[in-house]
Short mmCIF file of C-alpha atoms and ligand atoms in Angstrom, two decimals:
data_model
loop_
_atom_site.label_atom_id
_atom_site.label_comp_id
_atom_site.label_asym_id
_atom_site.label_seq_id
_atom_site.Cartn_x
_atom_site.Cartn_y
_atom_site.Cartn_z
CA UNK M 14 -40.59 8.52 -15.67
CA UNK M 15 -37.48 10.66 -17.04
CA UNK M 16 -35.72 12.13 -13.66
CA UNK M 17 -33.45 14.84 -14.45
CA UNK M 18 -30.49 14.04 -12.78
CA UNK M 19 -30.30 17.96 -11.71
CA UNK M 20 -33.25 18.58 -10.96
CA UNK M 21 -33.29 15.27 -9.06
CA UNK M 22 -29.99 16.20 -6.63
CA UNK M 23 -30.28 16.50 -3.28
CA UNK M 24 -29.19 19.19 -1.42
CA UNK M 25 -27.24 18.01 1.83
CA UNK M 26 -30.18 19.13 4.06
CA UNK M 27 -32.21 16.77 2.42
CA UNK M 28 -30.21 13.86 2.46
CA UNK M 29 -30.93 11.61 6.24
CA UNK M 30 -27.61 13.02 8.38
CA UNK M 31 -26.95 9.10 9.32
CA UNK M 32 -27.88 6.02 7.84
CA UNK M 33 -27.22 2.61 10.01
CA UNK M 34 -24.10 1.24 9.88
CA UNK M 35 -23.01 -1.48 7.52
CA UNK M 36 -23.17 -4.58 9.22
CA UNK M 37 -20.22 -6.82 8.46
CA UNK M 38 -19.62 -10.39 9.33
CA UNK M 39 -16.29 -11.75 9.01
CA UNK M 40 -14.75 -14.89 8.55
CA UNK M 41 -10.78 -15.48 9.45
CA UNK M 42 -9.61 -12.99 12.56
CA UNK M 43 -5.81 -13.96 11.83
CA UNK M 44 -3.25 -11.18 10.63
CA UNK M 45 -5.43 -9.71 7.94
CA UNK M 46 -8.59 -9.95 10.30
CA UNK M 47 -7.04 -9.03 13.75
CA UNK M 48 -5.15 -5.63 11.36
CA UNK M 49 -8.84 -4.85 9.60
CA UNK M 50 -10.65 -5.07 13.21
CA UNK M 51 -8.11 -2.54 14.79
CA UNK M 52 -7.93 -0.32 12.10
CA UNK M 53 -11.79 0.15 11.66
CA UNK M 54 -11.63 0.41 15.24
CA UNK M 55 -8.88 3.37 15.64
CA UNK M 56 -10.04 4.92 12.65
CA UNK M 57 -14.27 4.71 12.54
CA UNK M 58 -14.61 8.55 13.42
CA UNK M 59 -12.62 9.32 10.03
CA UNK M 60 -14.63 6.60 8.07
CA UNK M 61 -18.07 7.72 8.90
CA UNK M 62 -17.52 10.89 7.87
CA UNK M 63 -15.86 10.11 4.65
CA UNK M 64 -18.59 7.26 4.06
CA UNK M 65 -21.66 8.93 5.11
CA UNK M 66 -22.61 5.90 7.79
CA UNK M 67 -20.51 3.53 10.24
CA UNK M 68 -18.76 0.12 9.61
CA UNK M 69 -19.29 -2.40 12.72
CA UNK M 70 -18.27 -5.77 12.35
CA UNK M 71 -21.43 -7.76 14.11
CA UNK M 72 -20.13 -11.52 13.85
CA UNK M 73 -16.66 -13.00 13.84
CA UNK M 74 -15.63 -16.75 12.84
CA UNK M 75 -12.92 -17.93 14.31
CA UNK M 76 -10.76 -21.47 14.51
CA UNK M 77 -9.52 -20.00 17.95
CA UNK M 78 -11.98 -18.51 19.70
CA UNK M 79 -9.43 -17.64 23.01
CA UNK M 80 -7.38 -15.47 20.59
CA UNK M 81 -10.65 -13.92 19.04
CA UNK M 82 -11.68 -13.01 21.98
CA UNK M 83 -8.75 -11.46 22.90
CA UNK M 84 -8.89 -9.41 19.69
CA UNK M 85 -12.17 -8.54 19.79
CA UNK M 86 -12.57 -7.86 23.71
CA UNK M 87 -15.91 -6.21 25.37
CA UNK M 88 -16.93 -4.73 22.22
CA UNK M 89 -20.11 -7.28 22.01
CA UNK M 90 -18.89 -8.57 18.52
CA UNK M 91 -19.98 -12.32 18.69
CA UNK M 92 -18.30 -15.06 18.32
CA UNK M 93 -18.66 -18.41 16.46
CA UNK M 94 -16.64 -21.73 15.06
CA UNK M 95 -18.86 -21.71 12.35
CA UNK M 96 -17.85 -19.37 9.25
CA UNK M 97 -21.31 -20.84 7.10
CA UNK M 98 -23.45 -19.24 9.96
CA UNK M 99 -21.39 -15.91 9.11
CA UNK M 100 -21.93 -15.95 5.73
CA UNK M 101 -25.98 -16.80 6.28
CA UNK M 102 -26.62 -14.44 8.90
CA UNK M 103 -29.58 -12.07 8.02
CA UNK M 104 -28.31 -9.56 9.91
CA UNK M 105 -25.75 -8.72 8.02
CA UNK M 106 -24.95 -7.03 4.51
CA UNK M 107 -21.30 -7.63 3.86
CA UNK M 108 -19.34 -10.83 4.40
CA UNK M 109 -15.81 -10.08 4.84
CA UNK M 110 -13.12 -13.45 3.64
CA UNK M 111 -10.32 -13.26 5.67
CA UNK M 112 -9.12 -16.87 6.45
CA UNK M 113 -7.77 -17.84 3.47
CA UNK M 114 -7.48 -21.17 0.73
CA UNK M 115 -9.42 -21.75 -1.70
CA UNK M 116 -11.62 -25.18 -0.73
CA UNK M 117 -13.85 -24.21 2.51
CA UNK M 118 -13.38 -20.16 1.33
CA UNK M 119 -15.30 -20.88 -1.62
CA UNK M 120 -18.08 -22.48 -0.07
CA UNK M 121 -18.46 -19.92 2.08
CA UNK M 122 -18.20 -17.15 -0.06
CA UNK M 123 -20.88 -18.62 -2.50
CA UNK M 124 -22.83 -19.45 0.33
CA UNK M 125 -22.70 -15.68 1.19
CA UNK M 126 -23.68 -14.85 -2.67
CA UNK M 127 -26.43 -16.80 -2.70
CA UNK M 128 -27.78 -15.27 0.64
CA UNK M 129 -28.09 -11.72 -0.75
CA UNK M 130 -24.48 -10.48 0.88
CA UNK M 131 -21.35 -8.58 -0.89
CA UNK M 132 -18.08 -10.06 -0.50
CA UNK M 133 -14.65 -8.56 0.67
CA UNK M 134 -11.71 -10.68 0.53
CA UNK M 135 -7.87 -10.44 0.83
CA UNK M 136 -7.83 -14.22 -1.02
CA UNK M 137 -6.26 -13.98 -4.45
CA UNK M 138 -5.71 -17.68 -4.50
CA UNK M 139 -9.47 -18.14 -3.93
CA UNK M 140 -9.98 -15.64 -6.87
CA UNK M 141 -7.32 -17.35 -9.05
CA UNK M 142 -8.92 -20.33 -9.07
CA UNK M 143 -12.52 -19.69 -8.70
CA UNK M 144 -12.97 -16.26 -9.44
CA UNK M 145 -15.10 -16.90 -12.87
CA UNK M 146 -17.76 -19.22 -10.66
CA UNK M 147 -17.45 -16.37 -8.07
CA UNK M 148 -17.93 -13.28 -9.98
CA UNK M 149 -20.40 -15.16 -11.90
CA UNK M 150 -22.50 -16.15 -9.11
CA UNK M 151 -22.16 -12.21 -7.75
CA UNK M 152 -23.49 -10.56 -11.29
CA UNK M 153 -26.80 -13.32 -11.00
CA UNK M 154 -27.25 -12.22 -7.52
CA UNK M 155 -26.68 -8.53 -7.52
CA UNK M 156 -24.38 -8.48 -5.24
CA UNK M 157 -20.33 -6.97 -5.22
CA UNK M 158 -17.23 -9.11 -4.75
CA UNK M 159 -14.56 -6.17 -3.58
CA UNK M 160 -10.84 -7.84 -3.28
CA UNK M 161 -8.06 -4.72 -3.46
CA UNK M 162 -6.55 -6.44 -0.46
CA UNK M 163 -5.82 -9.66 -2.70
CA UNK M 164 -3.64 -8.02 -5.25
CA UNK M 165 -0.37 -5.34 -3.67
CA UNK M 166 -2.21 -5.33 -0.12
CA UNK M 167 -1.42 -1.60 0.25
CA UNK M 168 -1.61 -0.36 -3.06
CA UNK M 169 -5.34 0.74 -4.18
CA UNK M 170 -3.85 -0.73 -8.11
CA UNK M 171 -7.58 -2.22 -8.53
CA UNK M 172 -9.24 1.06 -7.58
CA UNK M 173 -6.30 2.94 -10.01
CA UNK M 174 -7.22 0.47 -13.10
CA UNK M 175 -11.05 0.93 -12.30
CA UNK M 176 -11.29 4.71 -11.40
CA UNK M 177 -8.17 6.70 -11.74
CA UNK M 178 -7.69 4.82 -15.05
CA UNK M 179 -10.80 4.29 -16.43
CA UNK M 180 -10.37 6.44 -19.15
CA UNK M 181 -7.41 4.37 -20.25
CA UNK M 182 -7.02 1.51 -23.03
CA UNK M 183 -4.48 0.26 -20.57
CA UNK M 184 -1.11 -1.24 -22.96
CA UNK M 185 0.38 -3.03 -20.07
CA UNK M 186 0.62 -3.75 -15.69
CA UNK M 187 4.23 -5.14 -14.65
CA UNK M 188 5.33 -5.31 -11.34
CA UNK M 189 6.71 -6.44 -8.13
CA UNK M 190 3.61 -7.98 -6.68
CA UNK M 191 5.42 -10.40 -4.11
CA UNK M 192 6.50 -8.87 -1.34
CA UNK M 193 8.57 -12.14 0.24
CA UNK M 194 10.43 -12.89 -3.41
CA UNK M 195 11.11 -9.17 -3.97
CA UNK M 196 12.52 -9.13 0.49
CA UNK M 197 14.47 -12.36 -0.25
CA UNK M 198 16.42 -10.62 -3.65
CA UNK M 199 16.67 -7.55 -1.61
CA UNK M 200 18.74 -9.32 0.86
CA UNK M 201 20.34 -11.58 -0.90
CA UNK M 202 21.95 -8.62 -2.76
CA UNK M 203 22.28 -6.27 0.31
CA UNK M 204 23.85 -9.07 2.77
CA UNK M 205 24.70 -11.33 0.66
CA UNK M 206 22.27 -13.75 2.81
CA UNK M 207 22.06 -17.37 1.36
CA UNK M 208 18.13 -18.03 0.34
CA UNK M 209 16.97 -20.12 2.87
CA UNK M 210 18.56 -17.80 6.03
CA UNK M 211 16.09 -15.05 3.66
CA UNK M 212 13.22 -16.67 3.06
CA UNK M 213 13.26 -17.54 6.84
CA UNK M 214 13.99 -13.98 7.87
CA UNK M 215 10.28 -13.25 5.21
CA UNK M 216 8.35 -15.82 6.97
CA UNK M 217 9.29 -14.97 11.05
CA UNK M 218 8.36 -11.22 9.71
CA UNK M 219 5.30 -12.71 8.32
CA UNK M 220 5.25 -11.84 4.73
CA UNK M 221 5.23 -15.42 4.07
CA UNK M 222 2.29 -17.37 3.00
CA UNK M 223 1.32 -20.58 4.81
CA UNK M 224 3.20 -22.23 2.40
CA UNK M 225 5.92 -19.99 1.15
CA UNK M 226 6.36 -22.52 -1.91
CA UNK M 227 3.84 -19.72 -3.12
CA UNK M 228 5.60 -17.15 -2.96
CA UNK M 229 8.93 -18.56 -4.46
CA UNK M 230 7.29 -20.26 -7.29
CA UNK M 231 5.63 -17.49 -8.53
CA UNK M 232 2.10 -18.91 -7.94
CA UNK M 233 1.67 -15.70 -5.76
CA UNK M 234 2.18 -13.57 -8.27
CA UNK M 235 0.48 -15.22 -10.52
CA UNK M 236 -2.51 -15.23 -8.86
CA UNK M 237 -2.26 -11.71 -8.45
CA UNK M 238 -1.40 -10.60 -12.10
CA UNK M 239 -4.56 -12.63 -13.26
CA UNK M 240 -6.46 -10.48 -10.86
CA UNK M 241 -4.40 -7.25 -12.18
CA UNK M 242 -4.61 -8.93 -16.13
CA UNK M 243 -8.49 -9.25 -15.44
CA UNK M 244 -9.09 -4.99 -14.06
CA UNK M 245 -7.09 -4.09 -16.95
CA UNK M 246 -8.08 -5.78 -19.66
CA UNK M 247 -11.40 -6.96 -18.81
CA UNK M 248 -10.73 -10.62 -19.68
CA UNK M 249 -11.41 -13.55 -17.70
CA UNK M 250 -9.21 -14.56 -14.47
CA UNK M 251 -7.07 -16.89 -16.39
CA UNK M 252 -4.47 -18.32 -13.73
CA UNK M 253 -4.47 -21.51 -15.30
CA UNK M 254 -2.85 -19.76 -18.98
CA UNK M 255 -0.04 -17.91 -17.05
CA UNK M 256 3.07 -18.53 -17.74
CA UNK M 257 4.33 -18.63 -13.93
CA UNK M 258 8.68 -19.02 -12.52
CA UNK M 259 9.63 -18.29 -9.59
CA UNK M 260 13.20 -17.61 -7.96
CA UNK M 261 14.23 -21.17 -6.44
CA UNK M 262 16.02 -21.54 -9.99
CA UNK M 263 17.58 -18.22 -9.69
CA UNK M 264 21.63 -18.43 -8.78
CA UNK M 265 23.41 -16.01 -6.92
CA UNK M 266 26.34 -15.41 -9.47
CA UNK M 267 24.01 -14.33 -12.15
CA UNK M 268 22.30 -11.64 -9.71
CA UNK M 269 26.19 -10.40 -9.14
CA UNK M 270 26.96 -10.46 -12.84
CA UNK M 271 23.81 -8.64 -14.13
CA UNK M 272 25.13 -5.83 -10.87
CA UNK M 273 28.09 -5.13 -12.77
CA UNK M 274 26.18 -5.24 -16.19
CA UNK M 275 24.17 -2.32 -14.76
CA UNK M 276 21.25 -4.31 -14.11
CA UNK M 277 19.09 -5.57 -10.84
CA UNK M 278 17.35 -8.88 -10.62
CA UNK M 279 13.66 -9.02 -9.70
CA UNK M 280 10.76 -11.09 -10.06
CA UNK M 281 8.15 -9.30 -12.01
CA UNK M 282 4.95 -9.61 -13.30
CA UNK M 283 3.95 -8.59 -16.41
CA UNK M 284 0.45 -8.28 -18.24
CA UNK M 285 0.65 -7.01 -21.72
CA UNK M 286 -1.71 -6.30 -24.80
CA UNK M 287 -0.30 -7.75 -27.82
CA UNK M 288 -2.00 -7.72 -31.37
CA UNK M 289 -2.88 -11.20 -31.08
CA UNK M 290 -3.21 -11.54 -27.38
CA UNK M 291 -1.87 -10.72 -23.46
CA UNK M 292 1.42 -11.94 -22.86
CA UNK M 293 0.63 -13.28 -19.04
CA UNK M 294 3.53 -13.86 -16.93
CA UNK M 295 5.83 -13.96 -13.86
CA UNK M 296 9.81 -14.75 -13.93
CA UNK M 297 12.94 -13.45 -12.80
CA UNK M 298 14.35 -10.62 -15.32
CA UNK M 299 16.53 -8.26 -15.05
CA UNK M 300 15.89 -4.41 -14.88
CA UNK M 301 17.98 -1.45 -15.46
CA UNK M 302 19.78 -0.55 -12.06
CA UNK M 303 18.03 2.85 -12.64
CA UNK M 304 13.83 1.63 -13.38
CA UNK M 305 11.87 2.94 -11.03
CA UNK M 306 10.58 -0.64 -10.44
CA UNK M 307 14.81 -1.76 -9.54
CA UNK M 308 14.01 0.91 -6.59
CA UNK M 309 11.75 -1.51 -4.89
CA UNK M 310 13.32 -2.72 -2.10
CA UNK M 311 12.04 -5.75 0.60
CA UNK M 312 8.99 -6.63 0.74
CA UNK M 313 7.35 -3.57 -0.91
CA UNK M 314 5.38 -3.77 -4.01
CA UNK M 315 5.56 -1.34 -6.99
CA UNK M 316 3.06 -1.97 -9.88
CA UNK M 317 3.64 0.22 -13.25
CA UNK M 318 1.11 0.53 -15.66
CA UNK M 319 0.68 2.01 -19.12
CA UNK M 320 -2.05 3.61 -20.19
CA UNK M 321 -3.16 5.10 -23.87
CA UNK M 322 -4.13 8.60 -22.70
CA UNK M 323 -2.16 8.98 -18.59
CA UNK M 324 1.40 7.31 -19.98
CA UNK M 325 2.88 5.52 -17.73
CA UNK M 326 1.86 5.74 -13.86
CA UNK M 327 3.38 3.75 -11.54
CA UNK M 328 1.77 2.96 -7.64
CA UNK M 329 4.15 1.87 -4.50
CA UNK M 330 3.74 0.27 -0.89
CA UNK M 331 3.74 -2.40 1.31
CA UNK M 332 2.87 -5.64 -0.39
CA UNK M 333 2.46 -7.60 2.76
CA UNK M 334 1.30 -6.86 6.31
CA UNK M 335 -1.83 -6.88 8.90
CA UNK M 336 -2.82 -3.13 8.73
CA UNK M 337 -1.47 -2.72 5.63
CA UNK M 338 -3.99 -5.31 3.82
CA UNK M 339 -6.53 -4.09 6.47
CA UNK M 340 -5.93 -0.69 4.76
CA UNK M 341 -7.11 -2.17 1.49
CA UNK M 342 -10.10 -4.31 2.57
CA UNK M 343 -11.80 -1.54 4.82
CA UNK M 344 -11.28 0.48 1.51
CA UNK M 345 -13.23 -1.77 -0.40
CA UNK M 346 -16.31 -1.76 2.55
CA UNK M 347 -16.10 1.73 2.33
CA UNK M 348 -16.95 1.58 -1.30
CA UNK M 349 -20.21 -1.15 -0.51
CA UNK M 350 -21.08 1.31 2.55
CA UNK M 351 -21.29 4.08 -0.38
CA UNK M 352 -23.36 1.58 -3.02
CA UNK M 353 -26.42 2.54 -0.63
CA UNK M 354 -26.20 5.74 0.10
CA UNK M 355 -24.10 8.65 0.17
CA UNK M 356 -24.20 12.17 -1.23
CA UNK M 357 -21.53 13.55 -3.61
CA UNK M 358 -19.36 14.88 -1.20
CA UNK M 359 -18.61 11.43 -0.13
CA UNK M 360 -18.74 9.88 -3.72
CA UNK M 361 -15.62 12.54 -4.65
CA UNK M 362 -13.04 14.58 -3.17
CA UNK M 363 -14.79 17.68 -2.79
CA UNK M 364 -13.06 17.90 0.53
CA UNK M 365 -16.54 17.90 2.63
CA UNK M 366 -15.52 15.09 4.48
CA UNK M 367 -12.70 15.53 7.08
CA UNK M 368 -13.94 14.88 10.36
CA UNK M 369 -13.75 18.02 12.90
CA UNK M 370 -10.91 17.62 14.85
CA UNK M 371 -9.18 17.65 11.76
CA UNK M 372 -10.71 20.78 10.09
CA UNK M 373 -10.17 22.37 13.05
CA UNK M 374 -6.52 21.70 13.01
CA UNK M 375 -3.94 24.54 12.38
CA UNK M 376 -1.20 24.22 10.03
CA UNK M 377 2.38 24.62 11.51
CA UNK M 378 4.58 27.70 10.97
CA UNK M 379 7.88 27.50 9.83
CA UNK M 380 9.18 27.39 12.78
CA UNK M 381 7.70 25.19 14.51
CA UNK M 382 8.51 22.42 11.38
CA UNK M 383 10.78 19.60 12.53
CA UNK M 384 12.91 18.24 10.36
CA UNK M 385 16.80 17.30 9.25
CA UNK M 386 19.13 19.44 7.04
CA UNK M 387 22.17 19.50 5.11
CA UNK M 388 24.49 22.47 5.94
CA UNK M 389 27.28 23.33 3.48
CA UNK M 390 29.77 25.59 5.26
CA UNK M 391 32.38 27.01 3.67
CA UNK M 392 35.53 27.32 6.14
CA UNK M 393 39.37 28.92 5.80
CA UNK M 394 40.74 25.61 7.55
CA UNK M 395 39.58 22.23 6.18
CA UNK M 396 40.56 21.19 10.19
CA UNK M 397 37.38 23.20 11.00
CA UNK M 398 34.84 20.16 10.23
CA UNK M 399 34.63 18.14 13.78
CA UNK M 400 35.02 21.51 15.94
CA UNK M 401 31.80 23.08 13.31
CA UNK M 402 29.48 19.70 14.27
CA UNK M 403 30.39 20.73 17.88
CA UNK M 404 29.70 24.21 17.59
CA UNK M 405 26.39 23.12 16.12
CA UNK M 406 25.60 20.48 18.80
CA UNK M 407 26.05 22.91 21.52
CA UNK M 408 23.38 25.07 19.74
CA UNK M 409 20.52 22.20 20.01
CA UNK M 410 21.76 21.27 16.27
CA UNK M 411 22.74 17.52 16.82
CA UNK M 412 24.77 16.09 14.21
CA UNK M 413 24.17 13.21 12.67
CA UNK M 414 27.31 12.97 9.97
CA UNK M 415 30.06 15.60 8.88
CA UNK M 416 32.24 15.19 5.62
CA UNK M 417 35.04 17.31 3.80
CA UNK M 418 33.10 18.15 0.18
CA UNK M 419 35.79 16.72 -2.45
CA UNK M 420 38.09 18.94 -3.80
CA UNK M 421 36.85 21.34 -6.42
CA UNK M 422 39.20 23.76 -8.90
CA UNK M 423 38.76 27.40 -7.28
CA UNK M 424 36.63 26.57 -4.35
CA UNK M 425 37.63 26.12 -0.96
CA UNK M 426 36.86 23.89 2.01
CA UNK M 427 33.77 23.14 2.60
CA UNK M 428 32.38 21.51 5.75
CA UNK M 429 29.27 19.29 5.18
CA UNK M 430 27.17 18.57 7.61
CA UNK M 431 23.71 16.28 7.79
CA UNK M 432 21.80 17.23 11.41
CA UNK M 433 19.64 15.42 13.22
CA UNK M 434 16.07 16.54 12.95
CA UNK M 435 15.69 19.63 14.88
CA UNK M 436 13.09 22.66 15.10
CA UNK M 437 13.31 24.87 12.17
CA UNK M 438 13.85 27.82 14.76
CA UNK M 439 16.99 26.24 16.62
CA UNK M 440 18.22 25.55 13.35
CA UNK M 441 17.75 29.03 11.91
CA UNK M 442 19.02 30.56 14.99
CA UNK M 443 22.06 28.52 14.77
CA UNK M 444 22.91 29.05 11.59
CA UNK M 445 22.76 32.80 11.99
CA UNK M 446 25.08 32.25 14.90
CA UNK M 447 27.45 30.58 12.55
CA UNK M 448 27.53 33.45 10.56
CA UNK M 449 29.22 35.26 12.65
CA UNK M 450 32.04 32.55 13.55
CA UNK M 451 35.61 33.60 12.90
CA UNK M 452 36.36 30.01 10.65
CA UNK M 453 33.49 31.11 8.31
CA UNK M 454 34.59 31.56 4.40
CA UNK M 455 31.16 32.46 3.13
CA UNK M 456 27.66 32.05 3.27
CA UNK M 457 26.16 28.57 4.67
CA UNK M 458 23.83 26.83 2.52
CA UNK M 459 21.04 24.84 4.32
CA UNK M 460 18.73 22.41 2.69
CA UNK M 461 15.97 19.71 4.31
CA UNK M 462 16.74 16.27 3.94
CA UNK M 463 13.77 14.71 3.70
CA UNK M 464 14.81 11.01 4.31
CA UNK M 465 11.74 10.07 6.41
CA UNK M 466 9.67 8.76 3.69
CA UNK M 467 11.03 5.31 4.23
N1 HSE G 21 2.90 -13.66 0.66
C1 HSE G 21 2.44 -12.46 0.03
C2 HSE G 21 3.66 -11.66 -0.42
C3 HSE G 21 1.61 -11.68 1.02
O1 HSE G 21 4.77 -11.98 0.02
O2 HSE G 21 3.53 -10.76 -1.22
C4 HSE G 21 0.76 -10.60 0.42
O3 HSE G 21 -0.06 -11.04 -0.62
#
């Protein structure tokens, strides 16, 4: 019978306040499990009410049960050695891949297929290489295999190519998508570090994969641009076509000379539509000092992609990290959670969805507003800068750097100053202070330096 969807709608009242929570067993409680555990943890409050129902992680497998424990505490998650009894157990709906490889993880994953249960991994390499025998075996069964957390952990670029994009013929995805190639170029150029004293530096702060020969290979990446290839495109994961180099070739003089040529040295990935086919590759290549993508620094990731009708968008973040892959994988159970449920409010941003504490929250007043500032004060004495930071530091206006502004034709000195942050009221009521100092030439110029969005 024809339902009009309309007609058919549900006002809120109608829809059951609280459906039970997802249940979600998980396999792996290492970095990526340990950061997804906490997070859902810290965060569940927010999450139901943005998801309509609750997330709670039932069953854990572990290879150390000690350090699961630890992780897990007196929550009454249970524990197990046995990953196949996670991915079997009826009594739960989502199987969450977490350990990593691509032998066991696939058994285990198609074992949790074949049992009626979505999948949610962080595991490109598992999707690389078996992601046509998984995805096939999740379309027979019904059943969704999420994996933003595999591809630019902290980047939603799959949810961007599938939602935010879907209007899009998309022309082409390149990007930084390893975090410890992109960290060991970073230094390498910034400290002149040799590669092995950087790659170490990537793998004690755990950027690394188990076997970083990954990463600086390319085989990373690769992975992770078939993944990206496959969103935008909608071909087949093909790993095996890439064309895949990594940065173990890549000599230090020529990331000096291509410096002076204007130019930065990064590995990218690129994915692009040609007439005859996708060009499908990772390799070192050098970008204008000025790209956006050269202004990816250590271990972030920065993906770029063009589409026909949004031009060219381009995404940023952490590519590596506990919370921030946990980030991505509790993303993609909030998007199974919704598959059963939800009203609209939760389906888009109609804003229905904060939880109360932070409705209920008032926004700041100017004064209150914390911050740091540039000061440009004009002075009669260019020997006024150090005694004008003092002046200001006596008036609870720490200073965090003072300067002389070059000379200019017809203007005089000029006394710049950067400030700590301080309260917008201190500062205000120190700079109309100032105004009345003897030193003063003219009216002081104050702007916010908005350097913490590091
Ligand atoms: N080893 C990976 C990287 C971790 O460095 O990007 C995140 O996939």
């Amino acid at each position: 019978m024809y339902r009009d969807p309309v007609q058919s709608f549900q006002p809120e009242h109608q829809v059951p306040a609280s459906l039970r929570p997802l249940r979600v067993g998980m396999i792996g409680i290492g970095t990526v499990g340990a950061g997804t555990f906490r997070v859902l943890r810290r965060n569940q409050a927010d999450i139901v009410a943005r998801t309509g129902r609750g997330i709670e992680i039932v069953i854990v497998a572990a290879r150390q049960l000690g350090r699961a424990a630890e992780i897990v505490g007196d929550t009454g998650v249970t524990l197990t050695d046995d990953p196949l009894l996670v991915a079997t157990h009826p009594g739960i709906d989502v199987v969450v891949e977490v350990a990593g490889g691509t032998g066991p993880a696939r058994d285990w994953v198609l074992a949790a297929i074949a049992h009626g249960k979505h999948v949610v991994t962080a595991n490109k390499a598992l999707l690389a290489v078996h992601g046509a025998e998984i995805l096939d075996a999740a379309r027979r069964r019904g059943v969704a295999v999420a994996y933003e957390g595999a591809v630019a952990v902290s980047i939603p670029i799959v949810k961007a190519l599938r939602e935010g994009l879907a209007a899009n013929r998309i022309e082409w995805v390149a990007g930084i998508i390893n975090g410890t190639s992109n960290f060991i170029l970073s230094r390498m150029r910034d400290e002149a570090l040799d590669f092995d004293t950087a790659l170490a530096q990537a793998q004690a702060l755990g950027y690394a994969e188990a076997d970083p020969a990954f990463d600086v290979e390319g085989t990373d990446a690769g992975h992770k641009l078939s993944l990206l290839a496959a969103n935008a495109f909608g071909m087949p994961i093909r790993f095996a076509d890439a064309q895949v180099e990594g940065i173990t070739g890549l000599s230090r003089l020529d990331v000096a000379c291509a410096e002076q040529l204007g130019y930065r040295v990064k590995l990218l990935g690129i994915a692009r539509r040609q007439a005859h086919g996708v060009e499908l590759r990772v390799q070192p290549a050098l970008l204008p000092a000025t790209h956006l993508l050269a202004q990816v620094h250590g271990s972030m990731n920065g993906v770029m992609v063009k589409g026909d009708a949004a031009g060219i968008t381009m995404y940023y973040g952490a590519g590596a990290g506990s919370e921030q892959t946990a980030s991505a994988v509790i993303a993609d159970l909030v998007d199974i959670a919704r598959l059963d449920c939800t009203r609209a409010a939760q389906r888009v941003p109609h804003l229905g969805f904060q939880a109360h504490a932070v409705r209920d929250l008032p926004v700041l007043p100017r004064a209150d507003v914390c911050g740091a500032h540039y000061l440009r004060i004009p002075v009669a004495d260019a020997g006024q800068a150090e005694a004008m930071a003092n002046w200001l530091a006596a008036r609870q206006v720490p200073v965090r750097r003072v300067a002389l502004a070059d000379a200019q034709p017809g203007i005089g000195p000029q006394v710049l100053v950067l400030t700590e942050t301080v309260v917008q009221a201190d500062l205000d009521q120190a700079v109309q202070a100032l105004h009345a100092h003897p030193a003063l030439a003219g009216r002081v110029t104050t702007l916010r330096v908005e350097d913490w969005m590091a």
